[in-house]
Short mmCIF file of C-alpha atoms in Angstrom, two decimals:
data_model
loop_
_atom_site.label_atom_id
_atom_site.label_comp_id
_atom_site.label_asym_id
_atom_site.label_seq_id
_atom_site.Cartn_x
_atom_site.Cartn_y
_atom_site.Cartn_z
CA MET A 1 -56.82 58.37 -37.86
CA HIS A 2 -58.30 59.70 -34.60
CA ILE A 3 -57.13 56.54 -32.87
CA ASN A 4 -53.56 57.13 -34.03
CA LYS A 5 -53.61 60.72 -32.78
CA LEU A 6 -55.02 59.61 -29.41
CA SER A 7 -52.34 56.97 -29.16
CA LYS A 8 -49.59 59.52 -29.84
CA VAL A 9 -50.94 61.81 -27.11
CA SER A 10 -51.58 59.11 -24.50
CA LYS A 11 -48.17 57.43 -24.66
CA PRO A 12 -46.21 60.44 -23.32
CA LEU A 13 -48.86 60.94 -20.63
CA VAL A 14 -48.56 57.32 -19.48
CA ALA A 15 -44.78 57.65 -19.41
CA HIS A 16 -45.02 60.81 -17.31
CA PHE A 17 -47.45 59.15 -14.90
CA CYS A 18 -45.10 56.17 -14.53
CA ILE A 19 -42.16 58.43 -13.76
CA LEU A 20 -44.26 60.39 -11.26
CA PHE A 21 -45.39 57.16 -9.57
CA LEU A 22 -41.81 55.89 -9.30
CA LEU A 23 -40.61 59.18 -7.81
CA LEU A 24 -43.47 59.19 -5.31
CA THR A 25 -42.69 55.60 -4.30
CA PHE A 26 -39.02 56.49 -3.85
CA PHE A 27 -39.74 59.50 -1.63
CA ILE A 28 -42.19 57.55 0.53
CA SER A 29 -39.67 54.71 0.92
CA SER A 30 -36.91 57.18 1.79
CA SER A 31 -39.13 58.88 4.35
CA LEU A 32 -39.94 55.56 6.01
CA ALA A 33 -36.29 54.55 5.97
CA ASP A 34 -35.33 57.78 7.74
CA GLU A 35 -37.63 57.01 10.68
CA VAL A 36 -35.53 56.07 13.71
CA GLU A 37 -36.76 53.24 15.88
CA PRO A 38 -36.65 54.14 19.59
CA LEU A 39 -34.47 52.07 21.88
CA PRO A 40 -36.33 49.50 24.01
CA GLY A 41 -36.75 49.75 27.78
CA SER A 42 -33.70 49.09 29.92
CA GLU A 43 -34.80 45.57 30.89
CA LYS A 44 -35.26 44.58 27.25
CA ALA A 45 -31.93 46.23 26.38
CA ILE A 46 -30.17 44.17 29.07
CA GLU A 47 -31.73 40.99 27.66
CA GLU A 48 -30.38 41.88 24.23
CA LEU A 49 -27.04 42.68 25.84
CA HIS A 50 -26.74 39.14 27.20
CA ILE A 51 -27.47 37.77 23.71
CA LEU A 52 -24.87 40.05 22.11
CA TYR A 53 -22.16 39.07 24.58
CA LYS A 54 -23.28 35.51 25.39
CA ASP A 55 -19.75 34.15 25.04
CA LYS A 56 -18.25 36.64 27.49
CA GLU A 57 -17.39 36.04 31.15
CA LEU A 58 -19.75 36.97 33.98
CA SER A 59 -17.62 39.89 35.15
CA PHE A 60 -17.68 41.37 31.62
CA LEU A 61 -21.48 41.03 31.42
CA ALA A 62 -21.91 42.60 34.86
CA GLU A 63 -19.83 45.60 33.83
CA LYS A 64 -21.71 46.06 30.54
CA GLU A 65 -25.06 45.73 32.31
CA TYR A 66 -24.03 48.45 34.76
CA GLN A 67 -22.97 50.75 31.91
CA VAL A 68 -26.26 50.26 30.08
CA GLN A 69 -28.23 51.07 33.23
CA LYS A 70 -26.03 54.09 33.88
CA TYR A 71 -26.61 55.56 30.42
CA TYR A 72 -30.34 54.82 30.53
CA TYR A 73 -30.67 56.57 33.91
CA GLU A 74 -28.57 59.48 32.68
CA ILE A 75 -30.63 59.97 29.51
CA GLN A 76 -33.92 59.67 31.40
CA SER A 77 -32.97 62.02 34.26
CA LYS A 78 -31.46 64.64 31.96
CA THR A 79 -34.41 64.47 29.56
CA GLN A 80 -36.74 65.30 32.43
CA LYS A 81 -34.39 68.04 33.67
CA LEU A 82 -34.53 69.42 30.12
CA GLU A 83 -38.33 69.55 30.34
CA ILE A 84 -38.06 71.56 33.57
CA LEU A 85 -35.64 74.00 31.95
CA GLU A 86 -37.93 74.46 28.95
CA GLU A 87 -40.76 75.28 31.36
CA VAL A 88 -38.55 77.76 33.26
CA LYS A 89 -37.41 79.31 29.97
CA GLU A 90 -41.02 80.05 29.03
CA HIS A 91 -41.62 81.71 32.42
CA PHE A 92 -38.50 83.87 32.04
CA GLU A 93 -39.38 84.90 28.46
CA LYS A 94 -42.90 85.83 29.51
CA ALA A 95 -41.63 87.77 32.55
CA VAL A 96 -39.02 89.67 30.50
CA ALA A 97 -41.60 90.67 27.87
CA LYS A 98 -44.11 91.80 30.49
CA SER A 99 -41.49 93.73 32.50
CA GLU A 100 -40.19 95.54 29.42
CA GLU A 101 -43.73 96.43 28.44
CA LYS A 102 -44.37 97.91 31.90
CA PHE A 103 -41.03 99.73 31.89
CA ASP A 104 -41.68 101.26 28.46
CA SER A 105 -45.10 102.45 29.60
CA GLY A 106 -43.44 104.35 32.45
CA GLU A 107 -44.56 102.26 35.42
CA GLU A 108 -42.36 103.17 38.38
CA ASP A 109 -42.48 99.77 40.10
CA ILE A 110 -40.34 98.16 37.35
CA SER A 111 -36.62 98.95 37.26
CA GLN A 112 -34.03 98.29 34.59
CA SER A 113 -32.12 96.28 37.19
CA ALA A 114 -35.08 93.90 37.68
CA ILE A 115 -35.35 93.38 33.92
CA THR A 116 -31.61 92.69 33.69
CA LYS A 117 -31.89 90.01 36.40
CA LEU A 118 -34.69 88.31 34.51
CA LYS A 119 -32.66 88.41 31.28
CA LEU A 120 -29.64 86.91 33.05
CA GLY A 121 -31.86 84.19 34.46
CA LEU A 122 -33.10 83.45 30.96
CA ALA A 123 -29.53 83.39 29.60
CA GLY A 124 -28.43 80.97 32.30
CA THR A 125 -31.38 78.70 31.56
CA LEU A 126 -30.62 78.70 27.82
CA ASN A 127 -27.00 77.81 28.59
CA ASP A 128 -28.12 74.87 30.76
CA ILE A 129 -30.47 73.67 28.00
CA ILE A 130 -27.60 73.59 25.49
CA GLU A 131 -25.38 71.68 27.94
CA LEU A 132 -28.05 69.11 28.83
CA ASP A 133 -28.96 68.53 25.18
CA SER A 134 -25.30 67.80 24.42
CA ASP A 135 -24.96 65.48 27.46
CA ILE A 136 -27.98 63.46 26.33
CA LYS A 137 -26.56 63.01 22.83
CA VAL A 138 -23.18 61.88 24.22
CA ALA A 139 -24.93 59.35 26.49
CA PHE A 140 -26.91 58.03 23.51
CA LEU A 141 -23.68 57.72 21.54
CA SER A 142 -22.08 55.66 24.33
CA LEU A 143 -25.20 53.51 24.76
CA THR A 144 -25.53 52.67 21.06
CA ARG A 145 -21.88 51.63 20.98
CA ILE A 146 -22.47 49.09 23.76
CA LEU A 147 -25.72 47.80 22.25
CA LYS A 148 -24.20 47.79 18.74
CA VAL A 149 -27.01 49.77 17.14
CA HIS A 150 -26.85 52.67 14.69
CA TYR A 151 -26.57 56.10 16.31
CA SER A 152 -28.79 58.95 15.18
CA SER A 153 -29.28 62.43 16.60
CA ASP A 154 -33.04 61.69 16.49
CA LEU A 155 -32.72 58.58 18.65
CA LYS A 156 -35.15 58.32 21.57
CA LEU A 157 -35.99 55.91 24.37
CA ASN A 158 -39.28 54.06 24.51
CA ASP A 159 -39.62 55.27 28.10
CA SER A 160 -37.88 58.58 28.69
CA ARG A 161 -39.07 59.04 32.29
CA ILE A 162 -36.84 57.92 35.14
CA LYS A 163 -38.51 56.08 38.02
CA PRO A 164 -36.96 55.07 41.35
CA VAL A 165 -36.04 51.38 41.41
CA ASN A 166 -37.65 49.14 43.99
CA PHE A 167 -35.18 48.45 46.80
CA LYS A 168 -37.18 47.13 49.76
CA PHE A 169 -34.33 46.19 52.11
CA LYS A 170 -33.57 48.10 55.30
CA ASP A 171 -30.83 45.97 56.85
CA TYR A 172 -27.76 44.40 55.32
CA LYS A 173 -28.24 40.83 56.66
CA THR A 174 -31.69 40.48 55.09
CA TRP A 175 -30.42 41.72 51.76
CA PHE A 176 -27.34 39.45 51.95
CA VAL A 177 -29.49 36.33 52.44
CA ASP A 178 -31.96 37.37 49.73
CA SER A 179 -29.13 38.08 47.27
CA GLY A 180 -28.03 34.45 47.34
CA LEU A 181 -24.55 35.32 48.52
CA SER A 182 -25.07 33.47 51.82
CA THR A 183 -24.99 30.15 49.93
CA ILE A 184 -21.50 30.80 48.58
CA ILE A 185 -18.64 28.88 50.18
CA ALA A 186 -17.31 31.03 53.00
CA SER A 187 -13.71 30.60 51.89
CA LYS A 188 -14.48 32.56 48.75
CA LEU A 189 -15.46 35.64 50.70
CA ASP A 190 -12.68 38.06 51.50
CA LEU A 191 -14.26 39.64 54.57
CA SER A 192 -11.67 42.39 54.70
CA GLY A 193 -12.27 43.42 51.10
CA PHE A 194 -15.26 42.05 49.24
CA GLU A 195 -17.78 42.15 52.09
CA LEU A 196 -16.59 45.60 53.12
CA GLU A 197 -17.30 46.73 49.57
CA LEU A 198 -20.73 45.10 49.71
CA LYS A 199 -21.63 46.78 53.01
CA THR A 200 -20.42 50.15 51.74
CA GLY A 201 -22.50 49.77 48.56
CA PHE A 202 -25.57 48.80 50.61
CA LEU A 203 -25.18 51.85 52.87
CA ARG A 204 -24.88 54.10 49.81
CA VAL A 205 -28.22 52.81 48.52
CA LEU A 206 -29.91 53.56 51.86
CA GLU A 207 -28.29 57.01 51.97
CA ASN A 208 -29.47 57.89 48.46
CA LYS A 209 -32.96 56.55 49.18
CA LYS A 210 -33.29 58.90 52.18
CA LYS A 211 -32.08 61.82 50.07
CA LEU A 212 -34.62 60.91 47.39
CA ASN A 213 -37.48 60.86 49.91
CA LEU A 214 -36.46 64.33 51.07
CA ALA A 215 -36.20 65.55 47.48
CA LYS A 216 -39.78 64.37 46.81
CA ILE A 217 -41.08 66.58 49.62
CA ASN A 218 -39.05 69.58 48.45
CA ARG A 219 -40.31 69.13 44.89
CA LYS A 220 -43.95 69.49 45.95
CA ILE A 221 -43.25 72.58 48.08
CA THR A 222 -41.22 74.25 45.34
CA ARG A 223 -43.81 73.67 42.62
CA ALA A 224 -46.46 75.26 44.82
CA LEU A 225 -44.15 78.26 45.34
CA LEU A 226 -43.62 78.76 41.61
CA VAL A 227 -47.32 78.45 40.79
CA SER A 228 -48.10 81.09 43.42
CA GLU A 229 -45.40 83.56 42.32
CA ALA A 230 -46.14 83.13 38.60
CA ALA A 231 -49.87 83.72 39.20
CA ASN A 232 -49.15 86.82 41.31
CA TYR A 233 -46.92 88.27 38.60
CA ASP A 234 -49.48 87.54 35.87
CA PHE A 235 -52.14 89.39 37.86
CA GLY A 236 -49.82 92.34 38.37
CA ILE A 237 -49.48 91.99 42.15
CA GLY A 238 -46.12 90.21 42.24
CA GLU A 239 -42.61 91.59 42.07
CA PRO A 240 -40.15 90.51 39.31
CA GLU A 241 -37.51 89.86 41.99
CA ASP A 242 -39.83 87.36 43.72
CA LEU A 243 -40.57 85.56 40.45
CA PHE A 244 -36.86 85.49 39.58
CA GLU A 245 -36.03 83.92 42.95
CA ALA A 246 -38.87 81.38 42.65
CA LEU A 247 -37.68 80.31 39.19
CA ILE A 248 -34.09 79.86 40.38
CA ILE A 249 -35.22 77.81 43.39
CA TYR A 250 -37.58 75.77 41.23
CA THR A 251 -34.81 74.96 38.75
CA ARG A 252 -32.37 73.96 41.48
CA VAL A 253 -34.81 71.84 43.50
CA LEU A 254 -36.44 70.05 40.53
CA SER A 255 -33.07 69.36 38.92
CA GLY A 256 -31.88 68.13 42.31
CA TYR A 257 -34.84 65.76 42.51
CA TYR A 258 -33.95 64.07 39.21
CA ASP A 259 -30.31 63.94 40.31
CA SER A 260 -31.49 62.17 43.47
CA VAL A 261 -33.41 59.56 41.47
CA TYR A 262 -30.38 59.05 39.24
CA ASN A 263 -27.98 58.67 42.20
CA TYR A 264 -30.33 56.27 44.00
CA ASN A 265 -30.88 54.07 40.94
CA LEU A 266 -27.19 54.07 40.09
CA SER A 267 -26.16 53.12 43.63
CA ALA A 268 -28.54 50.14 43.45
CA ALA A 269 -26.99 49.16 40.10
CA GLU A 270 -23.50 49.52 41.59
CA LEU A 271 -24.44 47.20 44.48
CA ASN A 272 -25.72 44.68 41.95
CA ARG A 273 -22.44 44.96 40.02
CA ILE A 274 -20.44 44.16 43.17
CA LYS A 275 -22.74 41.23 43.96
CA ALA A 276 -22.47 39.87 40.41
CA ARG A 277 -18.82 38.99 40.94
CA TRP A 278 -19.97 36.14 43.18
CA ALA A 279 -23.61 35.46 42.33
CA ALA A 280 -24.73 33.09 39.61
CA GLN A 281 -25.67 35.94 37.25
CA PRO A 282 -25.58 39.75 37.15
#
């Protein structure tokens, strides 16, 4: 009799445990399914691109390769610019809070005008963050369309940091020989058009490389300026106007640096796209 009672009690419990186990399994599976795989590095993506479009002509592949590089560089540069803006936002928020605290306590060295400037600086930074975040999502959308992968707002790159490409050439003739174009039948070269385009593209790479080298120097100087002004303000010996100016300069110079890397890398990709019309492969 006791066995029958135990059996009656245990059966519903087993059923409930089974249902609970199935639900738990479902939620774990759903959670894993929702995880978004990051996109591979640009080199790996280009390899996959050639597999996807293996039946297409060389000119088509060269154009797609350029687009993939462009979107990768854009996502990387804007992601790092976004990091700079988040850093600047924190400085502005901290400065606004500290200035308002001083103003409310009656300190005469803090004016309402200075606080307003800091608030406007913060508002401008927040606006730039919104714009950059949207630009990155649009670039991801365009990139996934080319690579034929599913788009998600949570999509990331394996390597989100942009690095200058290695372009070691200083004169056009050396690059021309190294590119393999010198082995092409001369009659195929339209010296008035194609080679002019090549030389122009080469000069653009050198121009952007010089600008990048200058931007590297400015980045170091500007970071030192911000560290100094932020420390002075934290210790109560700095002026809000000086911190405001340092933050604006820091934003402009650091954003300019990542723009310089982007422009340099893209000009090298553009030169490769021009070359690919005649070389054996893009």
